[in-house]
PDB file of C-alpha atoms in Angstrom:
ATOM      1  CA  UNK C  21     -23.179 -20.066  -6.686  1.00  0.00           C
ATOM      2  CA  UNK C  22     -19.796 -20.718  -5.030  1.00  0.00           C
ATOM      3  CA  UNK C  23     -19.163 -17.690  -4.172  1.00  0.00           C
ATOM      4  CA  UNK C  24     -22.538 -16.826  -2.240  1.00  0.00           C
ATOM      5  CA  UNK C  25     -21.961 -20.341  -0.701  1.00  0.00           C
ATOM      6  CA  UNK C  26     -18.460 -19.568   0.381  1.00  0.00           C
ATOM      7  CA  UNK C  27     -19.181 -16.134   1.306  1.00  0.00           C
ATOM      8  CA  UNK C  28     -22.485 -16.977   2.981  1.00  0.00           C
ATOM      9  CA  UNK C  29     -20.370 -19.626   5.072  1.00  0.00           C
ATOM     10  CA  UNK C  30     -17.930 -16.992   5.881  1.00  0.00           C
ATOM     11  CA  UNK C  31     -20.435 -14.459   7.136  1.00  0.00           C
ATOM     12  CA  UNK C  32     -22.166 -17.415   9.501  1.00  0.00           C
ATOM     13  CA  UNK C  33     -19.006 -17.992  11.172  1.00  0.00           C
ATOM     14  CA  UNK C  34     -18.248 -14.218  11.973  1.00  0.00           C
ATOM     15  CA  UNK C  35     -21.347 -13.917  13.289  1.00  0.00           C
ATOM     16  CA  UNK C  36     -20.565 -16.968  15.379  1.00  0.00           C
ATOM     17  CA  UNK C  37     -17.371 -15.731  16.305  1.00  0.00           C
ATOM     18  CA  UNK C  38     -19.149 -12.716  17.540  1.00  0.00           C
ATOM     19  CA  UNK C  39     -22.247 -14.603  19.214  1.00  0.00           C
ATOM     20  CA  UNK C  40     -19.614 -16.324  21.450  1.00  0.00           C
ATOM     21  CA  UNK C  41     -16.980 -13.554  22.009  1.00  0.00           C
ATOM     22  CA  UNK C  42     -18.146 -10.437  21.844  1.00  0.00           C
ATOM     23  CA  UNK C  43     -16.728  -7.389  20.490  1.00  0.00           C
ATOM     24  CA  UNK C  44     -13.129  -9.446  21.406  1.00  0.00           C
ATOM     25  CA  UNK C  45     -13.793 -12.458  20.059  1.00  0.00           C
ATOM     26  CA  UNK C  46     -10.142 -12.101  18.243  1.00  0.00           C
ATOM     27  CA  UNK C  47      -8.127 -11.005  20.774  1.00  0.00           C
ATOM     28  CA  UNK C  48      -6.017 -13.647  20.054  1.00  0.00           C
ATOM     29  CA  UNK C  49      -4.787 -12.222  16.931  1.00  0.00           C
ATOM     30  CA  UNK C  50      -1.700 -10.516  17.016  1.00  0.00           C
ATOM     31  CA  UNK C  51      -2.938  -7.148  14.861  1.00  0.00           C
ATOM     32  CA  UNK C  52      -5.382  -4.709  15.975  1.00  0.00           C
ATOM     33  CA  UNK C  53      -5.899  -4.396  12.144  1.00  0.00           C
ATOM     34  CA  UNK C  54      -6.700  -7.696  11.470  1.00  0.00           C
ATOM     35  CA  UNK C  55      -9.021  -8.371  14.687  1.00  0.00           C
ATOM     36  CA  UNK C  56     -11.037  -4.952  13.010  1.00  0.00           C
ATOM     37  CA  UNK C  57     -11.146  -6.450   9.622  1.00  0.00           C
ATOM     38  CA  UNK C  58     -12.700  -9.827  11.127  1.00  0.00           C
ATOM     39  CA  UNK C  59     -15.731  -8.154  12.815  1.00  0.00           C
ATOM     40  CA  UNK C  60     -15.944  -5.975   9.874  1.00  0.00           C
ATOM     41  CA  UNK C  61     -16.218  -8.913   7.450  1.00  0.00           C
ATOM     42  CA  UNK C  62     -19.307  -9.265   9.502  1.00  0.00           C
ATOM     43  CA  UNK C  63     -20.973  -6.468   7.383  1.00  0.00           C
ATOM     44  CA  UNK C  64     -18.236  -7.340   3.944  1.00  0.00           C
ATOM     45  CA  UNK C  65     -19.017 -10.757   3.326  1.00  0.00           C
ATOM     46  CA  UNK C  66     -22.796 -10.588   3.512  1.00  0.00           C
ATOM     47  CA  UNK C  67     -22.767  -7.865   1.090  1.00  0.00           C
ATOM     48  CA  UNK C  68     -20.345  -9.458  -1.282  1.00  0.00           C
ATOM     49  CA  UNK C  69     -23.387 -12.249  -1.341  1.00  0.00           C
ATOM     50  CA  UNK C  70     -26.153  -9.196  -2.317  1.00  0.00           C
ATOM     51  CA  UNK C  71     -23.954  -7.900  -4.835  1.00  0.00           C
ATOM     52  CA  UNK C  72     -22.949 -10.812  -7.003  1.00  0.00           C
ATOM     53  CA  UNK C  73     -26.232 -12.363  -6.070  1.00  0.00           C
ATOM     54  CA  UNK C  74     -27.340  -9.362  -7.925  1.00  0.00           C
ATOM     55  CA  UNK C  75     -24.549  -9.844 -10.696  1.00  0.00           C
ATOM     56  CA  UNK C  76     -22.849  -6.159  -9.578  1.00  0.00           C
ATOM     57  CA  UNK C  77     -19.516  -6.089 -10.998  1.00  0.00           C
ATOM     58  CA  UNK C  78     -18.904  -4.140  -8.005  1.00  0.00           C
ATOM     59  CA  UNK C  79     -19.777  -7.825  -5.752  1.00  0.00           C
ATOM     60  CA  UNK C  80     -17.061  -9.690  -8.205  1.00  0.00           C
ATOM     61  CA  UNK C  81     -14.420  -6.571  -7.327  1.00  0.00           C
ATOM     62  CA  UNK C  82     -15.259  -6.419  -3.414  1.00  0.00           C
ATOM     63  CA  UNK C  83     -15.217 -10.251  -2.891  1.00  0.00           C
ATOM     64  CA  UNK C  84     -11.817 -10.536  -4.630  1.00  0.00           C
ATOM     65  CA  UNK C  85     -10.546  -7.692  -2.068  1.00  0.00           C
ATOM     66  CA  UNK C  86     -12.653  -9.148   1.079  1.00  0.00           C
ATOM     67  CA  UNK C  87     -10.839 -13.014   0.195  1.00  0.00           C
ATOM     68  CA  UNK C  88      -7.513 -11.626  -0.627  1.00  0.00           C
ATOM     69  CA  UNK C  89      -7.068  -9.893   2.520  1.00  0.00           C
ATOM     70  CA  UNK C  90      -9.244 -12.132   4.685  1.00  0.00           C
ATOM     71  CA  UNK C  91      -6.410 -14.945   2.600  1.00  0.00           C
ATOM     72  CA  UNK C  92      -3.706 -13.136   3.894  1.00  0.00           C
ATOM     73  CA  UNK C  93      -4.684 -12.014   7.193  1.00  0.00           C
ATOM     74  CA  UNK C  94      -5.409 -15.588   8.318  1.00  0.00           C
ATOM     75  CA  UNK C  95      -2.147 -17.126   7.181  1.00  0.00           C
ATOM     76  CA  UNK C  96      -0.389 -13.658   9.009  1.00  0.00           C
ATOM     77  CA  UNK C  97      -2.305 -14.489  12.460  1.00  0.00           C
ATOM     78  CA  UNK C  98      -1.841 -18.928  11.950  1.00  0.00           C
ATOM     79  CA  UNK C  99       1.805 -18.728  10.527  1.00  0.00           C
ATOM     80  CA  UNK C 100       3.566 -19.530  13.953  1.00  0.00           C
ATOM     81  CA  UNK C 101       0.965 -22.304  14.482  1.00  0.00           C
ATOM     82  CA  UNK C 102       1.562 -23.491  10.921  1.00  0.00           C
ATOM     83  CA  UNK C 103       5.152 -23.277  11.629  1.00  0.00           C
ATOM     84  CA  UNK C 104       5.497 -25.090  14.764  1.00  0.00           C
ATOM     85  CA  UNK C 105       2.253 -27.826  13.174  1.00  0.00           C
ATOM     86  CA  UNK C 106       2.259 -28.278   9.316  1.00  0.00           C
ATOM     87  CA  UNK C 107      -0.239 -30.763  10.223  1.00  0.00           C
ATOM     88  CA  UNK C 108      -2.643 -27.998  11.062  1.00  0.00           C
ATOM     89  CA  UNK C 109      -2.949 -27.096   6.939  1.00  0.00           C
ATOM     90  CA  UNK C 110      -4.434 -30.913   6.508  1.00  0.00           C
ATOM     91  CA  UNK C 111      -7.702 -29.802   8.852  1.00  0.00           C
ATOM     92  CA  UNK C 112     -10.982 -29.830   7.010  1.00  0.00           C
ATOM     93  CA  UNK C 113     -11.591 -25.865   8.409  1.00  0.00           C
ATOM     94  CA  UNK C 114      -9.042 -23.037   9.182  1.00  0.00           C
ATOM     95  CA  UNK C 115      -6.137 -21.997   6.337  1.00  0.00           C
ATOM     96  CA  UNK C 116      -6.483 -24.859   3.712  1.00  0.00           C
ATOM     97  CA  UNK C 117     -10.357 -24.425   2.542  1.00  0.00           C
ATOM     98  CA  UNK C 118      -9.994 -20.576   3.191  1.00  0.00           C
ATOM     99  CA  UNK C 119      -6.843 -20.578   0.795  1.00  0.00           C
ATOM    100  CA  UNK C 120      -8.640 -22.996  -1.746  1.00  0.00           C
ATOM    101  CA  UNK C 121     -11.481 -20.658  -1.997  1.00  0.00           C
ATOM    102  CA  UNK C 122      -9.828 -17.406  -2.074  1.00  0.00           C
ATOM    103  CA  UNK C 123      -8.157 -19.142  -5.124  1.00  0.00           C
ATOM    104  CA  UNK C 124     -10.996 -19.824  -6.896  1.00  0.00           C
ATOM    105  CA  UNK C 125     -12.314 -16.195  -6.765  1.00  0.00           C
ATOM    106  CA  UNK C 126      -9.415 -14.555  -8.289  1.00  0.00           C
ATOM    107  CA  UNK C 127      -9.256 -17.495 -10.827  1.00  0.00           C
ATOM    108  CA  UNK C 128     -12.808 -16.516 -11.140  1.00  0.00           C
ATOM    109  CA  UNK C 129     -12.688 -13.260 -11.463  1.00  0.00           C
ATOM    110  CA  UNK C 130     -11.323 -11.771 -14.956  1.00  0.00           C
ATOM    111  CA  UNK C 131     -13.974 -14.367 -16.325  1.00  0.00           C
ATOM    112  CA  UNK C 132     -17.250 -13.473 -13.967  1.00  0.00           C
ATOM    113  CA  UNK C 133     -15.958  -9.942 -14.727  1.00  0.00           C
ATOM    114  CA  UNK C 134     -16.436 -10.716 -18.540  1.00  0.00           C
ATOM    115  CA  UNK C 135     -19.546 -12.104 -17.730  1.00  0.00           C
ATOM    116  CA  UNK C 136     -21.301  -9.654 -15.557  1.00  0.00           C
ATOM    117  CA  UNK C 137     -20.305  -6.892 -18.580  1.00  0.00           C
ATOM    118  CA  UNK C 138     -21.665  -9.151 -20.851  1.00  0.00           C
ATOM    119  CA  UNK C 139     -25.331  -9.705 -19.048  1.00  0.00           C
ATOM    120  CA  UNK C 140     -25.002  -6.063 -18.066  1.00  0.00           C
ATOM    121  CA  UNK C 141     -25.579  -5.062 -21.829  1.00  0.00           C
ATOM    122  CA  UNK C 142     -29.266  -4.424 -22.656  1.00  0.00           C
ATOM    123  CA  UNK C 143     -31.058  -6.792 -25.084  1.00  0.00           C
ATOM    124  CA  UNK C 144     -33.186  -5.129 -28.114  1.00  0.00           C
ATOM    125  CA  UNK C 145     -36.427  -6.016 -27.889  1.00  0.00           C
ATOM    126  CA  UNK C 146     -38.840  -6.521 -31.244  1.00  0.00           C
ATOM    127  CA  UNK C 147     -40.418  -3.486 -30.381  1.00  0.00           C
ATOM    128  CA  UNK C 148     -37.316  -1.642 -30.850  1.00  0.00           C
ATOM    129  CA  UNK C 149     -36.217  -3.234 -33.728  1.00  0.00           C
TER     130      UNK C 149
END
């Protein structure tokens, strides 16, 4: 449930993003790259939520590469605000909560992993007994 909350979250404020600046609404960010993997996590995040919504192992393997580099593009583009304001990791949005729950995906991973191979494995019925 975390994750389609925290994905879910993260696809509402791309779309936000986009609502209110276009096609550049990260032309502040230093990399073309990364500005191109922010609109495309327009399309990324929602379908992380189908997939594990779904219980895909493939949603548990694509969110844990969407939050890992979505992780480390934002501390790439905020480092030399971070640097000049450490203050700026205390803010209840931005680097801190996007760290936090990056974190608990790969924690969560090898486990939901486990999991979703477990579930995936088809139950006799009577009949077939």
């Amino acid at each position: 449930m975390v994750y389609l909350a925290g994905f879910g979250e993260g696809t509402c404020a791309h779309i936000s993003d986009l609502v209110r600046g276009g096609i550049h609404a990260y032309a502040a960010f230093p990399h073309a790259s990364i500005r191109a993997y922010f609109v495309s996590l327009v399309v990324l995040d929602p379908l992380v939520v189908v997939l594990v919504g779904l219980v895909r192992r493939s949603g548990i393997w694509l969110g844990s590469v969407v939050i890992t580099l979505d992780v480390a593009a934002n501390w790439i583009s905020n480092w030399p605000s971070v640097k000049a304001d450490p203050a700026r990791l205390l803010q209840p949005v931005g680097l801190t909560p996007i760290t936090l729950f990056g974190l608990f995906v790969l924690v969560s991973c090898i486990p939901l992993l486990r999991a979703a191979t477990c579930d995936s494995t088809p139950v006799p019925s009577r009949a077939s007994m």
